[in-house]
Short mmCIF file of C-alpha atoms in Angstrom, two decimals:
data_model
loop_
_atom_site.label_atom_id
_atom_site.label_comp_id
_atom_site.label_asym_id
_atom_site.label_seq_id
_atom_site.Cartn_x
_atom_site.Cartn_y
_atom_site.Cartn_z
CA MET A 1 -3.35 -4.88 5.80
CA GLU A 2 0.00 -3.12 6.03
CA PRO A 3 -0.03 0.34 4.41
CA LEU A 4 0.98 0.67 0.78
CA VAL A 5 3.44 3.40 -0.11
CA LEU A 6 4.26 4.11 -3.75
CA TYR A 7 7.35 6.17 -4.58
CA VAL A 8 7.09 7.88 -7.95
CA GLY A 9 9.18 10.34 -9.90
CA THR A 10 8.28 13.77 -11.25
CA LYS A 11 4.92 13.18 -12.92
CA THR A 12 5.70 15.25 -15.98
CA TYR A 13 8.44 12.83 -17.02
CA SER A 14 8.26 9.52 -15.15
CA THR A 15 6.73 6.95 -17.49
CA TRP A 16 7.48 3.92 -15.34
CA SER A 17 5.96 5.57 -12.28
CA LEU A 18 2.77 6.25 -14.23
CA ARG A 19 2.41 2.57 -15.12
CA ALA A 20 2.55 1.30 -11.55
CA TRP A 21 0.46 4.20 -10.25
CA LEU A 22 -2.36 3.50 -12.72
CA ALA A 23 -2.49 -0.17 -11.77
CA LEU A 24 -2.56 0.58 -8.05
CA ARG A 25 -5.13 3.35 -8.44
CA HIS A 26 -7.36 1.02 -10.46
CA THR A 27 -7.66 -1.33 -7.48
CA GLY A 28 -9.34 1.36 -5.42
CA ALA A 29 -7.14 0.42 -2.46
CA PRO A 30 -5.86 3.25 -0.25
CA PHE A 31 -2.17 4.03 -0.68
CA SER A 32 0.25 6.79 0.13
CA GLU A 33 2.22 8.46 -2.62
CA GLU A 34 5.59 10.16 -2.38
CA VAL A 35 6.87 12.11 -5.38
CA ILE A 36 10.64 12.28 -5.73
CA ALA A 37 11.84 15.19 -7.86
CA LEU A 38 13.96 13.99 -10.78
CA TYR A 39 16.85 15.70 -12.58
CA GLN A 40 17.74 17.92 -9.64
CA PRO A 41 20.74 18.08 -7.28
CA GLY A 42 20.24 15.34 -4.72
CA SER A 43 17.77 13.35 -6.82
CA ARG A 44 20.02 10.30 -7.02
CA GLU A 45 20.53 10.19 -3.26
CA ALA A 46 16.80 10.63 -2.63
CA LEU A 47 16.02 7.78 -4.99
CA LEU A 48 18.56 5.45 -3.41
CA ARG A 49 17.06 6.06 0.03
CA ARG A 50 13.79 4.59 -1.21
CA SER A 51 14.73 2.21 -4.00
CA PRO A 52 17.78 -0.09 -4.14
CA SER A 53 17.95 0.33 -7.92
CA GLY A 54 17.97 4.10 -7.62
CA ARG A 55 14.93 4.22 -9.87
CA VAL A 56 11.19 4.71 -9.54
CA PRO A 57 8.60 3.46 -9.10
CA ALA A 58 9.10 1.56 -5.89
CA LEU A 59 6.37 0.06 -3.75
CA ARG A 60 6.67 -0.54 -0.02
CA HIS A 61 4.18 -2.90 1.60
CA GLY A 62 5.18 -3.53 5.17
CA ASP A 63 8.64 -5.12 5.05
CA LEU A 64 8.38 -5.83 1.31
CA LEU A 65 9.97 -3.42 -1.17
CA LEU A 66 9.53 -3.78 -4.94
CA TRP A 67 11.31 -1.58 -7.47
CA ASP A 68 10.19 -2.56 -10.96
CA SER A 69 6.99 -1.32 -12.59
CA LEU A 70 5.84 -4.63 -14.05
CA ALA A 71 6.70 -6.52 -10.85
CA ILE A 72 4.67 -3.96 -8.90
CA CYS A 73 1.74 -4.38 -11.29
CA GLU A 74 1.89 -8.17 -10.94
CA TYR A 75 2.02 -7.92 -7.15
CA VAL A 76 -0.92 -5.54 -7.05
CA ALA A 77 -2.89 -7.85 -9.35
CA GLU A 78 -2.33 -10.75 -6.93
CA LEU A 79 -3.06 -8.61 -3.88
CA PHE A 80 -6.35 -7.34 -5.29
CA PRO A 81 -7.74 -10.02 -7.64
CA GLU A 82 -11.17 -8.40 -7.63
CA ALA A 83 -9.66 -5.51 -9.63
CA ARG A 84 -9.23 -7.89 -12.60
CA LEU A 85 -5.94 -6.33 -13.66
CA TRP A 86 -5.43 -9.23 -16.06
CA PRO A 87 -8.09 -10.64 -18.42
CA ASP A 88 -10.19 -13.51 -17.07
CA ASP A 89 -9.68 -15.68 -20.14
CA ARG A 90 -6.42 -17.65 -20.04
CA ALA A 91 -5.47 -17.03 -23.68
CA ALA A 92 -6.27 -13.33 -23.45
CA ARG A 93 -4.34 -13.14 -20.19
CA ALA A 94 -1.30 -14.70 -21.83
CA LEU A 95 -1.48 -12.22 -24.72
CA ALA A 96 -1.90 -9.33 -22.30
CA ARG A 97 1.22 -10.43 -20.47
CA SER A 98 3.06 -10.77 -23.78
CA VAL A 99 2.30 -7.26 -25.02
CA SER A 100 2.99 -5.84 -21.55
CA SER A 101 6.38 -7.53 -21.48
CA GLU A 102 7.15 -6.31 -25.00
CA MET A 103 6.42 -2.76 -23.85
CA HIS A 104 8.50 -3.28 -20.72
CA SER A 105 11.59 -4.46 -22.56
CA GLY A 106 11.38 -2.93 -26.03
CA PHE A 107 10.69 0.20 -28.08
CA THR A 108 14.03 1.81 -27.27
CA ALA A 109 14.01 4.00 -30.37
CA LEU A 110 10.57 5.36 -29.52
CA ARG A 111 11.61 6.08 -25.94
CA ASN A 112 14.72 7.94 -27.10
CA ALA A 113 12.98 9.95 -29.81
CA MET A 114 9.83 10.88 -27.89
CA SER A 115 10.39 11.14 -24.17
CA MET A 116 7.30 11.71 -22.04
CA ASP A 117 6.86 15.40 -21.28
CA LEU A 118 3.37 16.32 -20.13
CA ARG A 119 4.23 20.04 -20.11
CA ARG A 120 5.54 20.21 -23.68
CA GLU A 121 3.59 22.11 -26.31
CA ILE A 122 1.87 19.65 -28.67
CA ALA A 123 3.88 19.57 -31.88
CA PRO A 124 5.44 16.95 -34.18
CA ILE A 125 9.12 16.14 -33.99
CA ALA A 126 11.49 14.58 -36.51
CA HIS A 127 12.38 10.96 -35.79
CA ASP A 128 14.30 8.21 -37.53
CA ASP A 129 13.20 4.96 -39.19
CA ALA A 130 13.76 2.95 -36.01
CA ALA A 131 11.37 5.15 -34.06
CA GLU A 132 8.87 5.00 -36.91
CA ALA A 133 9.07 1.20 -36.84
CA ASP A 134 8.35 1.28 -33.11
CA VAL A 135 5.32 3.50 -33.71
CA ALA A 136 4.06 1.06 -36.32
CA ARG A 137 4.51 -1.89 -33.98
CA VAL A 138 2.69 -0.16 -31.11
CA THR A 139 -0.27 0.80 -33.28
CA ALA A 140 -0.41 -2.73 -34.69
CA ILE A 141 -0.62 -4.15 -31.17
CA TRP A 142 -3.38 -1.71 -30.30
CA ALA A 143 -5.35 -2.47 -33.45
CA GLU A 144 -5.01 -6.24 -33.04
CA CYS A 145 -6.09 -6.22 -29.40
CA ARG A 146 -9.00 -3.91 -30.07
CA ARG A 147 -10.25 -6.03 -32.98
CA ALA A 148 -10.32 -9.10 -30.75
CA HIS A 149 -11.92 -7.45 -27.72
CA ARG A 150 -13.93 -4.51 -29.05
CA GLU A 151 -17.26 -5.93 -27.85
CA LYS A 152 -16.00 -6.23 -24.25
CA GLY A 153 -15.08 -2.60 -23.71
CA GLU A 154 -12.92 0.25 -24.99
CA TYR A 155 -9.52 -0.86 -23.69
CA LEU A 156 -7.01 -3.31 -25.17
CA PHE A 157 -8.65 -6.39 -23.65
CA GLY A 158 -12.08 -4.91 -23.05
CA HIS A 159 -11.86 -3.76 -19.42
CA PHE A 160 -8.83 -1.90 -18.09
CA THR A 161 -5.82 -4.15 -17.44
CA ILE A 162 -2.10 -3.92 -16.78
CA ALA A 163 -1.59 -3.87 -20.55
CA ASP A 164 -3.33 -0.49 -20.65
CA ALA A 165 -1.22 0.77 -17.76
CA MET A 166 1.91 -0.28 -19.63
CA PHE A 167 0.94 1.56 -22.81
CA ALA A 168 -0.48 4.68 -21.12
CA PRO A 169 2.78 6.67 -21.36
CA VAL A 170 2.91 5.91 -25.09
CA VAL A 171 -0.56 7.40 -25.45
CA THR A 172 0.78 10.62 -23.92
CA ARG A 173 3.84 10.57 -26.16
CA PHE A 174 1.78 10.19 -29.31
CA ARG A 175 -0.39 13.09 -28.22
CA THR A 176 2.54 15.33 -27.24
CA TYR A 177 4.39 14.74 -30.50
CA ALA A 178 1.25 14.79 -32.68
CA VAL A 179 1.81 11.30 -34.05
CA PRO A 180 -0.98 10.63 -36.59
CA LEU A 181 -3.19 7.70 -35.63
CA MET A 182 -6.01 6.05 -37.53
CA GLY A 183 -8.82 3.57 -36.94
CA ALA A 184 -8.71 1.33 -33.89
CA ALA A 185 -5.40 2.80 -32.68
CA ALA A 186 -6.83 6.32 -32.71
CA GLU A 187 -9.98 5.18 -30.92
CA TYR A 188 -7.94 3.41 -28.26
CA ALA A 189 -5.67 6.41 -27.70
CA GLU A 190 -8.71 8.63 -27.20
CA ALA A 191 -10.27 6.15 -24.77
CA MET A 192 -7.07 6.02 -22.73
CA TRP A 193 -6.72 9.81 -22.71
CA ARG A 194 -10.19 9.96 -21.13
CA HIS A 195 -9.32 7.36 -18.49
CA PRO A 196 -9.93 8.96 -15.07
CA GLY A 197 -6.62 7.78 -13.66
CA LEU A 198 -4.59 9.10 -16.58
CA ALA A 199 -6.50 12.39 -16.48
CA GLU A 200 -5.72 12.70 -12.76
CA TRP A 201 -2.02 12.04 -13.35
CA VAL A 202 -1.83 14.57 -16.21
CA ALA A 203 -3.53 17.25 -14.11
CA ALA A 204 -1.08 16.63 -11.27
CA ALA A 205 1.84 16.82 -13.70
CA GLN A 206 0.70 20.14 -15.08
CA ALA A 207 0.42 21.57 -11.57
CA GLU A 208 3.68 20.29 -10.10
CA PRO A 209 6.68 22.61 -9.66
CA LEU A 210 9.57 22.01 -12.02
CA PRO A 211 13.19 23.19 -11.72
CA GLY A 212 13.77 26.59 -13.27
#
Protein backbone atom coordinates (compact mmCIF):
# COMPACT_ATOMS: atom_id res chain seq x y z
CA MET A 1 0.00 0.00 0.00
CA GLU A 2 1.14 3.54 -0.73
CA PRO A 3 2.17 5.44 2.43
CA LEU A 4 -0.43 7.53 4.22
CA VAL A 5 0.55 11.05 5.22
CA LEU A 6 -1.79 13.14 7.36
CA TYR A 7 -1.24 16.90 7.57
CA VAL A 8 -2.67 18.40 10.74
CA GLY A 9 -2.65 21.80 12.36
CA THR A 10 -1.41 22.86 15.78
CA LYS A 11 -2.89 20.23 18.09
CA THR A 12 -3.90 22.68 20.78
CA TYR A 13 -6.40 24.34 18.45
CA SER A 14 -7.13 22.24 15.35
CA THR A 15 -10.50 20.56 15.85
CA TRP A 16 -10.87 19.30 12.31
CA SER A 17 -7.40 17.76 12.35
CA LEU A 18 -8.27 15.90 15.54
CA ARG A 19 -11.32 14.31 13.91
CA ALA A 20 -9.45 12.84 10.95
CA TRP A 21 -6.47 11.86 13.11
CA LEU A 22 -8.66 9.89 15.54
CA ALA A 23 -10.31 7.97 12.72
CA LEU A 24 -7.00 7.11 11.08
CA ARG A 25 -5.36 6.16 14.38
CA HIS A 26 -8.30 3.88 15.21
CA THR A 27 -7.55 1.76 12.14
CA GLY A 28 -4.15 0.82 13.52
CA ALA A 29 -2.63 1.43 10.08
CA PRO A 30 0.81 3.05 9.94
CA PHE A 31 0.81 6.67 8.81
CA SER A 32 3.09 9.65 8.85
CA GLU A 33 1.99 12.86 10.51
CA GLU A 34 3.11 16.39 9.73
CA VAL A 35 2.03 19.20 12.05
CA ILE A 36 1.69 22.62 10.44
CA ALA A 37 1.90 25.50 12.91
CA LEU A 38 -1.20 27.69 12.75
CA TYR A 39 -1.60 31.42 13.41
CA GLN A 40 2.03 32.23 12.66
CA PRO A 41 3.77 34.16 9.87
CA GLY A 42 3.95 31.83 6.90
CA SER A 43 1.20 29.51 8.11
CA ARG A 44 -1.06 30.23 5.14
CA GLU A 45 1.70 29.50 2.63
CA ALA A 46 2.66 26.29 4.45
CA LEU A 47 -0.95 25.13 4.40
CA LEU A 48 -1.39 25.87 0.71
CA ARG A 49 1.69 23.80 -0.13
CA ARG A 50 -0.04 20.76 1.33
CA SER A 51 -3.75 21.41 0.94
CA PRO A 52 -5.51 23.11 -1.99
CA SER A 53 -8.11 24.57 0.38
CA GLY A 54 -5.43 26.06 2.59
CA ARG A 55 -6.91 24.18 5.52
CA VAL A 56 -6.15 21.07 7.55
CA PRO A 57 -6.50 18.20 7.82
CA ALA A 58 -5.32 16.88 4.50
CA LEU A 59 -4.53 13.26 3.70
CA ARG A 60 -2.11 12.16 1.00
CA HIS A 61 -2.29 8.55 -0.15
CA GLY A 62 -0.04 8.08 -3.13
CA ASP A 63 -1.34 10.42 -5.84
CA LEU A 64 -4.62 11.02 -4.00
CA LEU A 65 -5.02 14.13 -1.84
CA LEU A 66 -8.09 14.73 0.33
CA TRP A 67 -8.67 17.93 2.29
CA ASP A 68 -11.90 17.61 4.26
CA SER A 69 -12.16 15.87 7.63
CA LEU A 70 -15.37 13.94 6.96
CA ALA A 71 -14.21 12.93 3.47
CA ILE A 72 -10.97 11.67 5.00
CA CYS A 73 -12.90 9.70 7.61
CA GLU A 74 -15.10 8.14 4.92
CA TYR A 75 -12.08 7.23 2.82
CA VAL A 76 -10.30 5.66 5.78
CA ALA A 77 -13.45 3.70 6.65
CA GLU A 78 -13.52 2.24 3.12
CA LEU A 79 -9.78 1.60 3.08
CA PHE A 80 -9.86 -0.28 6.39
CA PRO A 81 -13.31 -1.88 6.75
CA GLU A 82 -12.08 -4.15 9.53
CA ALA A 83 -11.79 -1.06 11.75
CA ARG A 84 -15.62 -0.79 11.73
CA LEU A 85 -15.58 3.00 11.66
CA TRP A 86 -19.31 2.95 10.94
CA PRO A 87 -21.87 0.78 12.78
CA ASP A 88 -22.61 -2.61 11.24
CA ASP A 89 -26.38 -2.16 11.38
CA ARG A 90 -27.75 -0.22 8.41
CA ALA A 91 -30.15 1.95 10.42
CA ALA A 92 -27.53 2.73 13.05
CA ARG A 93 -25.04 3.49 10.29
CA ALA A 94 -27.45 5.95 8.70
CA LEU A 95 -28.02 7.69 12.04
CA ALA A 96 -24.28 7.81 12.70
CA ARG A 97 -23.77 9.48 9.34
CA SER A 98 -26.60 11.91 10.10
CA VAL A 99 -25.21 13.09 13.44
CA SER A 100 -21.70 13.23 11.99
CA SER A 101 -22.91 15.42 9.13
CA GLU A 102 -24.83 17.65 11.56
CA MET A 103 -21.61 18.15 13.52
CA HIS A 104 -19.68 18.78 10.31
CA SER A 105 -22.01 21.49 9.05
CA GLY A 106 -23.63 22.99 12.14
CA PHE A 107 -23.12 24.31 15.67
CA THR A 108 -21.62 27.61 14.52
CA ALA A 109 -22.55 29.43 17.72
CA LEU A 110 -20.85 26.79 19.85
CA ARG A 111 -17.72 26.92 17.70
CA ASN A 112 -17.55 30.71 17.97
CA ALA A 113 -18.21 30.86 21.70
CA MET A 114 -15.99 27.97 22.79
CA SER A 115 -13.03 27.44 20.52
CA MET A 116 -10.88 24.39 21.22
CA ASP A 117 -7.88 25.33 23.35
CA LEU A 118 -6.24 22.37 25.06
CA ARG A 119 -3.85 24.65 26.97
CA ARG A 120 -6.51 26.92 28.48
CA GLU A 121 -7.17 26.82 32.20
CA ILE A 122 -10.47 25.03 32.88
CA ALA A 123 -13.07 27.68 33.66
CA PRO A 124 -16.59 28.62 32.53
CA ILE A 125 -17.16 31.38 30.03
CA ALA A 126 -20.21 33.52 29.29
CA HIS A 127 -22.06 32.56 26.12
CA ASP A 128 -25.26 33.58 24.39
CA ASP A 129 -28.57 31.79 23.85
CA ALA A 130 -27.50 30.47 20.44
CA ALA A 131 -24.47 28.75 21.93
CA GLU A 132 -26.60 27.39 24.76
CA ALA A 133 -29.03 25.96 22.20
CA ASP A 134 -26.11 24.26 20.46
CA VAL A 135 -24.97 22.77 23.77
CA ALA A 136 -28.47 21.45 24.38
CA ARG A 137 -28.63 19.91 20.91
CA VAL A 138 -25.24 18.21 21.28
CA THR A 139 -26.11 16.72 24.66
CA ALA A 140 -29.47 15.55 23.30
CA ILE A 141 -27.70 13.72 20.47
CA TRP A 142 -25.32 12.11 22.92
CA ALA A 143 -28.11 11.04 25.27
CA GLU A 144 -30.26 9.64 22.47
CA CYS A 145 -27.43 7.64 20.92
CA ARG A 146 -26.29 6.30 24.27
CA ARG A 147 -29.82 5.21 25.24
CA ALA A 148 -30.12 3.21 22.03
CA HIS A 149 -26.66 1.61 22.15
CA ARG A 150 -25.66 1.51 25.81
CA GLU A 151 -25.51 -2.29 25.91
CA LYS A 152 -23.04 -2.42 22.99
CA GLY A 153 -20.31 -0.27 24.52
CA GLU A 154 -19.54 3.15 25.97
CA TYR A 155 -19.44 5.21 22.77
CA LEU A 156 -22.29 6.79 20.79
CA PHE A 157 -23.06 3.65 18.79
CA GLY A 158 -21.46 1.13 21.13
CA HIS A 159 -17.98 0.71 19.65
CA PHE A 160 -15.91 3.69 18.52
CA THR A 161 -17.03 5.15 15.17
CA ILE A 162 -16.57 8.24 13.04
CA ALA A 163 -19.42 9.82 14.99
CA ASP A 164 -17.22 9.77 18.09
CA ALA A 165 -14.31 11.24 16.14
CA MET A 166 -16.57 14.05 14.95
CA PHE A 167 -17.74 14.94 18.47
CA ALA A 168 -14.36 14.51 20.19
CA PRO A 169 -13.41 18.21 19.93
CA VAL A 170 -16.74 19.12 21.54
CA VAL A 171 -15.87 16.87 24.47
CA THR A 172 -12.69 18.90 24.95
CA ARG A 173 -14.57 22.18 24.65
CA PHE A 174 -17.11 21.20 27.28
CA ARG A 175 -14.28 20.22 29.60
CA THR A 176 -12.23 23.37 28.97
CA TYR A 177 -15.18 25.69 29.53
CA ALA A 178 -16.64 23.67 32.43
CA VAL A 179 -19.98 23.11 30.72
CA PRO A 180 -22.20 21.19 33.19
CA LEU A 181 -23.26 17.79 31.90
CA MET A 182 -25.63 15.25 33.38
CA GLY A 183 -26.66 11.62 32.91
CA ALA A 184 -25.80 9.88 29.66
CA ALA A 185 -24.09 12.97 28.20
CA ALA A 186 -21.76 13.21 31.19
CA GLU A 187 -20.98 9.50 31.03
CA TYR A 188 -20.22 9.72 27.33
CA ALA A 189 -17.96 12.75 27.75
CA GLU A 190 -15.98 10.91 30.43
CA ALA A 191 -15.67 7.81 28.24
CA MET A 192 -14.38 9.89 25.34
CA TRP A 193 -11.92 11.77 27.56
CA ARG A 194 -10.44 8.38 28.52
CA HIS A 195 -10.17 7.25 24.89
CA PRO A 196 -6.51 6.37 24.23
CA GLY A 197 -6.37 8.30 20.98
CA LEU A 198 -7.83 11.47 22.47
CA ALA A 199 -5.52 11.17 25.48
CA GLU A 200 -2.54 10.85 23.13
CA TRP A 201 -3.60 13.93 21.16
CA VAL A 202 -4.14 16.00 24.33
CA ALA A 203 -0.71 15.03 25.68
CA ALA A 204 0.91 16.03 22.40
CA ALA A 205 -0.96 19.34 22.43
CA GLN A 206 0.21 20.15 25.92
CA ALA A 207 3.82 19.46 24.95
CA GLU A 208 3.93 21.29 21.61
CA PRO A 209 5.62 24.70 21.30
CA LEU A 210 3.29 27.63 20.81
CA PRO A 211 4.11 31.14 19.53
CA GLY A 212 5.11 33.52 22.30
